[in-house]
Amino acid sequence: GESVGLHLPTLSVQEGDNSIINCAYSNSASDYFIWYKQESGKGPQFIIDIRSNMDKRQGQRVTVLLNKTVKHLSLQIAATQPGDSAVYFCAENWKGGSEKLVFGKGTKLTVNP
Amino acid sequence: GAVVSQHPSRVICKSGTSVKIECRSLDFQATTMFWYRQFPKKSLMLMATSNEGSKATYEQGVEKDKFLINHASLTLSTLTVTSAHPEDSSFYICSARAGNTGELFFGEGSRLTVL
């Protein structure tokens, strides 16, 4: 079954606001986490990743935070734009018998102009 | 950047027929490819892991005889949905792991509709 979940299925924000999307994971052996953006009818698009030996990583307008103590991951999007509207998934690199990427349930972000 | 191509992007078939979906890594060699399926408003569910030259590893609950996976070369993996039924209608997405860097790239998905 899924080991990665999200707290909020939908998130609606105003253009220009900051967005925070949360994710919980349960596999303490996972060593790598990725956030993906998926637009309707398309494949996942890589946003940002973080390894388990880091707490924070910043990209352009995006920041990922990792709290291994509570097994929590978050994606922060600064100055959210209408083009950011999509479904966002966190994924963890599951290290068990074989290495594979397991996806969370997804959060639909809607940015209102 | 690296590109993973899926073909066809959309396919409609009759119940009982088989459909093949191709996943190609266009500018890199993929030692491992993954196949996911995604139902509307749901997440991506891993179906199987495909390693070049060996049998695919299927996730629990995925029928091997129903979803045939072949990874015959370092740039091509195929998923064949055999004896398709309406409940097999879904969005099928592949990803490919570059052998030299380990990076993972996703295709644009193939939407299967079984009538």
Tab-separated table of C-alpha atoms in Angstrom:
chain	number	residue	atom	x	y	z
A	1	GLY	CA	0.000	0.000	0.000
A	2	GLU	CA	0.920	3.645	-0.163
A	3	SER	CA	3.414	4.883	2.348
A	4	VAL	CA	3.244	8.506	1.368
A	5	GLY	CA	0.205	10.664	2.009
A	6	LEU	CA	-0.872	14.257	1.877
A	7	HIS	CA	-2.778	16.269	4.468
A	8	LEU	CA	-4.745	18.474	2.069
A	9	PRO	CA	-6.364	17.226	-1.120
A	10	THR	CA	-7.063	20.744	-2.420
A	11	LEU	CA	-5.523	24.130	-1.901
A	12	SER	CA	-6.785	27.413	-3.246
A	13	VAL	CA	-4.660	30.562	-3.051
A	14	GLN	CA	-4.611	34.051	-4.463
A	15	GLU	CA	-2.079	35.008	-7.071
A	16	GLY	CA	1.004	36.375	-5.404
A	17	ASP	CA	0.488	34.508	-2.150
A	18	ASN	CA	2.824	31.804	-0.926
A	19	SER	CA	1.622	28.196	-1.074
A	20	ILE	CA	2.547	25.348	1.211
A	21	ILE	CA	1.788	21.772	0.294
A	22	ASN	CA	2.398	19.069	2.879
A	23	CYS	CA	3.209	15.385	2.720
A	24	ALA	CA	3.722	12.620	5.262
A	25	TYR	CA	5.763	9.519	4.648
A	26	SER	CA	6.147	6.361	6.661
A	27	ASN	CA	9.196	4.566	5.299
A	28	SER	CA	12.156	5.647	7.400
A	29	ALA	CA	14.468	3.851	4.963
A	30	SER	CA	13.591	6.204	2.106
A	31	ASP	CA	16.622	8.282	1.269
A	32	TYR	CA	15.383	10.587	-1.435
A	33	PHE	CA	12.240	12.607	-1.972
A	34	ILE	CA	10.898	14.407	-4.999
A	35	TRP	CA	8.096	16.845	-5.662
A	36	TYR	CA	6.319	16.628	-8.995
A	37	LYS	CA	3.813	18.861	-10.722
A	38	GLN	CA	1.229	17.305	-12.988
A	39	GLU	CA	-0.984	19.234	-15.349
A	40	SER	CA	-4.128	17.667	-16.731
A	41	GLY	CA	-3.435	14.907	-19.249
A	42	LYS	CA	0.329	15.129	-18.890
A	43	GLY	CA	3.081	13.213	-17.186
A	44	PRO	CA	4.673	14.340	-13.915
A	45	GLN	CA	7.111	17.209	-14.150
A	46	PHE	CA	10.065	17.331	-11.771
A	47	ILE	CA	10.078	20.351	-9.478
A	48	ILE	CA	12.635	19.797	-6.773
A	49	ASP	CA	14.201	16.990	-4.806
A	50	ILE	CA	15.927	16.489	-1.489
A	51	ARG	CA	18.057	13.776	-0.004
A	52	SER	CA	17.538	12.464	3.490
A	53	ASN	CA	20.781	13.989	4.747
A	54	MET	CA	19.358	17.476	4.148
A	55	ASP	CA	16.620	19.483	5.889
A	56	LYS	CA	16.012	22.142	3.293
A	57	ARG	CA	16.632	22.779	-0.348
A	58	GLN	CA	15.773	25.811	-2.388
A	59	GLY	CA	15.087	26.254	-6.050
A	60	GLN	CA	13.631	29.019	-8.095
A	61	ARG	CA	10.532	30.132	-6.151
A	62	VAL	CA	10.288	26.709	-4.540
A	63	THR	CA	11.617	25.326	-1.289
A	64	VAL	CA	11.380	21.788	0.022
A	65	LEU	CA	11.616	21.093	3.739
A	66	LEU	CA	12.247	17.668	5.194
A	67	ASN	CA	11.578	16.784	8.822
A	68	LYS	CA	12.786	13.264	9.381
A	69	THR	CA	11.754	13.262	13.035
A	70	VAL	CA	8.075	13.364	12.151
A	71	LYS	CA	8.493	12.033	8.625
A	72	HIS	CA	7.108	15.156	7.031
A	73	LEU	CA	7.849	16.855	3.739
A	74	SER	CA	6.602	20.183	2.478
A	75	LEU	CA	6.761	22.208	-0.716
A	76	GLN	CA	6.668	25.959	-0.498
A	77	ILE	CA	5.940	27.996	-3.591
A	78	ALA	CA	6.661	31.697	-3.345
A	79	ALA	CA	4.588	34.299	-5.150
A	80	THR	CA	2.246	31.700	-6.594
A	81	GLN	CA	1.197	32.316	-10.187
A	82	PRO	CA	-1.785	31.045	-12.206
A	83	GLY	CA	0.622	28.821	-14.119
A	84	ASP	CA	1.351	27.002	-10.880
A	85	SER	CA	-2.189	25.600	-10.852
A	86	ALA	CA	-1.808	21.827	-11.088
A	87	VAL	CA	-1.752	18.690	-8.966
A	88	TYR	CA	1.358	18.296	-6.870
A	89	PHE	CA	2.692	14.934	-5.760
A	90	CYS	CA	5.423	14.055	-3.368
A	91	ALA	CA	7.265	10.836	-4.027
A	92	GLU	CA	9.719	8.869	-1.982
A	93	ASN	CA	12.493	6.661	-3.209
A	94	TRP	CA	11.543	3.438	-1.527
A	95	LYS	CA	14.523	1.344	-0.606
A	96	GLY	CA	13.407	-2.159	0.149
A	97	GLY	CA	14.060	-5.262	-1.901
A	98	SER	CA	14.187	-3.071	-4.989
A	99	GLU	CA	14.484	0.638	-5.435
A	100	LYS	CA	11.307	2.299	-6.636
A	101	LEU	CA	9.480	5.605	-6.516
A	102	VAL	CA	6.246	5.632	-4.532
A	103	PHE	CA	3.849	8.535	-4.998
A	104	GLY	CA	1.650	10.292	-2.487
A	105	LYS	CA	-2.023	11.041	-3.069
A	106	GLY	CA	-1.646	14.505	-4.561
A	107	THR	CA	-2.829	18.016	-3.792
A	108	LYS	CA	-4.669	20.085	-6.331
A	109	LEU	CA	-3.459	23.665	-6.233
A	110	THR	CA	-5.704	26.347	-7.689
A	111	VAL	CA	-4.350	29.852	-8.044
A	112	ASN	CA	-6.993	32.545	-8.330
A	113	PRO	CA	-6.079	35.681	-10.291
B	1	GLY	CA	17.207	17.651	-21.576
B	2	ALA	CA	16.500	13.961	-21.488
B	3	VAL	CA	13.242	12.924	-23.093
B	4	VAL	CA	11.045	9.902	-22.620
B	5	SER	CA	8.523	9.314	-25.356
B	6	GLN	CA	5.357	7.282	-25.049
B	7	HIS	CA	3.317	6.036	-27.952
B	8	PRO	CA	0.447	6.147	-28.526
B	9	SER	CA	-0.598	9.113	-26.420
B	10	ARG	CA	-4.229	8.086	-26.775
B	11	VAL	CA	-5.775	4.796	-27.787
B	12	ILE	CA	-9.306	3.504	-27.923
B	13	CYS	CA	-9.926	-0.193	-28.283
B	14	LYS	CA	-12.714	-2.711	-28.067
B	15	SER	CA	-13.147	-4.959	-25.088
B	16	GLY	CA	-11.242	-8.213	-25.502
B	17	THR	CA	-8.492	-6.830	-27.711
B	18	SER	CA	-4.866	-6.236	-26.729
B	19	VAL	CA	-3.098	-2.909	-26.756
B	20	LYS	CA	0.625	-2.217	-26.759
B	21	ILE	CA	2.117	0.970	-25.343
B	22	GLU	CA	5.724	1.898	-26.054
B	23	CYS	CA	8.095	3.822	-23.829
B	24	ARG	CA	11.330	5.068	-25.368
B	25	SER	CA	14.249	6.945	-23.920
B	26	LEU	CA	15.293	9.203	-26.771
B	27	ASP	CA	18.738	10.411	-25.819
B	28	PHE	CA	19.932	8.164	-23.027
B	29	GLN	CA	20.145	4.527	-22.112
B	30	ALA	CA	17.661	3.377	-19.520
B	31	THR	CA	18.690	0.362	-17.510
B	32	THR	CA	15.420	0.462	-15.605
B	33	MET	CA	11.959	1.582	-16.625
B	34	PHE	CA	8.878	1.823	-14.471
B	35	TRP	CA	5.227	1.561	-15.463
B	36	TYR	CA	2.515	3.391	-13.542
B	37	ARG	CA	-1.220	3.642	-13.962
B	38	GLN	CA	-3.291	6.573	-12.857
B	39	PHE	CA	-7.052	6.748	-12.480
B	40	PRO	CA	-8.847	10.119	-12.649
B	41	LYS	CA	-8.084	12.345	-9.675
B	42	LYS	CA	-5.877	9.680	-8.183
B	43	SER	CA	-2.182	9.235	-7.704
B	44	LEU	CA	0.273	7.254	-9.771
B	45	MET	CA	0.331	3.607	-8.772
B	46	LEU	CA	3.440	1.640	-9.608
B	47	MET	CA	2.607	-1.442	-11.626
B	48	ALA	CA	5.985	-2.937	-12.384
B	49	THR	CA	9.703	-2.367	-12.667
B	50	SER	CA	11.316	-3.353	-15.933
B	51	ASN	CA	15.011	-4.108	-16.218
B	52	GLU	CA	16.650	-4.472	-19.601
B	53	GLY	CA	17.148	-8.093	-20.552
B	54	SER	CA	15.336	-9.575	-17.585
B	55	LYS	CA	11.814	-10.251	-16.412
B	56	ALA	CA	9.799	-7.418	-14.986
B	57	THR	CA	9.095	-7.202	-11.281
B	58	TYR	CA	5.404	-6.669	-10.647
B	59	GLU	CA	3.843	-4.939	-7.677
B	60	GLN	CA	1.465	-6.838	-5.472
B	61	GLY	CA	-1.967	-7.122	-7.019
B	62	VAL	CA	-0.842	-6.504	-10.609
B	63	GLU	CA	-1.556	-9.421	-12.918
B	64	LYS	CA	1.523	-10.465	-14.840
B	65	ASP	CA	-0.446	-12.203	-17.568
B	66	LYS	CA	-2.708	-9.208	-17.958
B	67	PHE	CA	-0.021	-6.577	-18.217
B	68	LEU	CA	2.876	-7.921	-20.242
B	69	ILE	CA	6.069	-5.927	-19.992
B	70	ASN	CA	9.042	-6.310	-22.286
B	71	HIS	CA	12.289	-4.373	-21.957
B	72	ALA	CA	14.147	-5.667	-24.983
B	73	SER	CA	16.679	-2.857	-25.322
B	74	LEU	CA	18.206	-0.055	-23.299
B	75	THR	CA	15.913	2.461	-24.943
B	76	LEU	CA	12.593	0.661	-25.242
B	77	SER	CA	10.089	-0.924	-22.903
B	78	THR	CA	6.593	-1.982	-23.900
B	79	LEU	CA	3.457	-2.579	-21.885
B	80	THR	CA	0.800	-4.777	-23.456
B	81	VAL	CA	-2.646	-4.799	-21.918
B	82	THR	CA	-4.060	-8.164	-22.926
B	83	SER	CA	-7.745	-8.900	-23.329
B	84	ALA	CA	-8.574	-5.365	-22.305
B	85	HIS	CA	-11.741	-4.592	-20.375
B	86	PRO	CA	-13.399	-1.261	-19.610
B	87	GLU	CA	-11.932	-1.307	-16.097
B	88	ASP	CA	-8.456	-1.227	-17.676
B	89	SER	CA	-9.214	2.243	-18.993
B	90	SER	CA	-6.649	4.471	-17.373
B	91	PHE	CA	-3.700	6.776	-17.882
B	92	TYR	CA	-0.516	4.736	-18.182
B	93	ILE	CA	2.767	6.502	-17.501
B	94	CYS	CA	6.297	5.219	-17.854
B	95	SER	CA	9.505	6.511	-16.374
B	96	ALA	CA	13.072	5.687	-17.275
B	97	ARG	CA	16.153	5.750	-15.111
B	98	ALA	CA	19.303	6.855	-16.871
B	99	GLY	CA	21.977	4.234	-16.460
B	100	ASN	CA	24.868	6.672	-16.154
B	101	THR	CA	23.387	9.263	-13.776
B	102	GLY	CA	20.522	7.443	-12.092
B	103	GLU	CA	18.187	10.318	-12.894
B	104	LEU	CA	14.549	9.498	-13.471
B	105	PHE	CA	12.539	10.920	-16.370
B	106	PHE	CA	8.833	10.555	-17.031
B	107	GLY	CA	6.924	10.148	-20.240
B	108	GLU	CA	3.827	12.160	-21.095
B	109	GLY	CA	1.500	9.243	-20.532
B	110	SER	CA	-0.831	7.144	-22.676
B	111	ARG	CA	-4.561	7.315	-22.184
B	112	LEU	CA	-6.283	4.004	-22.787
B	113	THR	CA	-10.033	3.821	-23.256
B	114	VAL	CA	-11.603	0.400	-23.556
B	115	LEU	CA	-15.108	0.349	-24.962
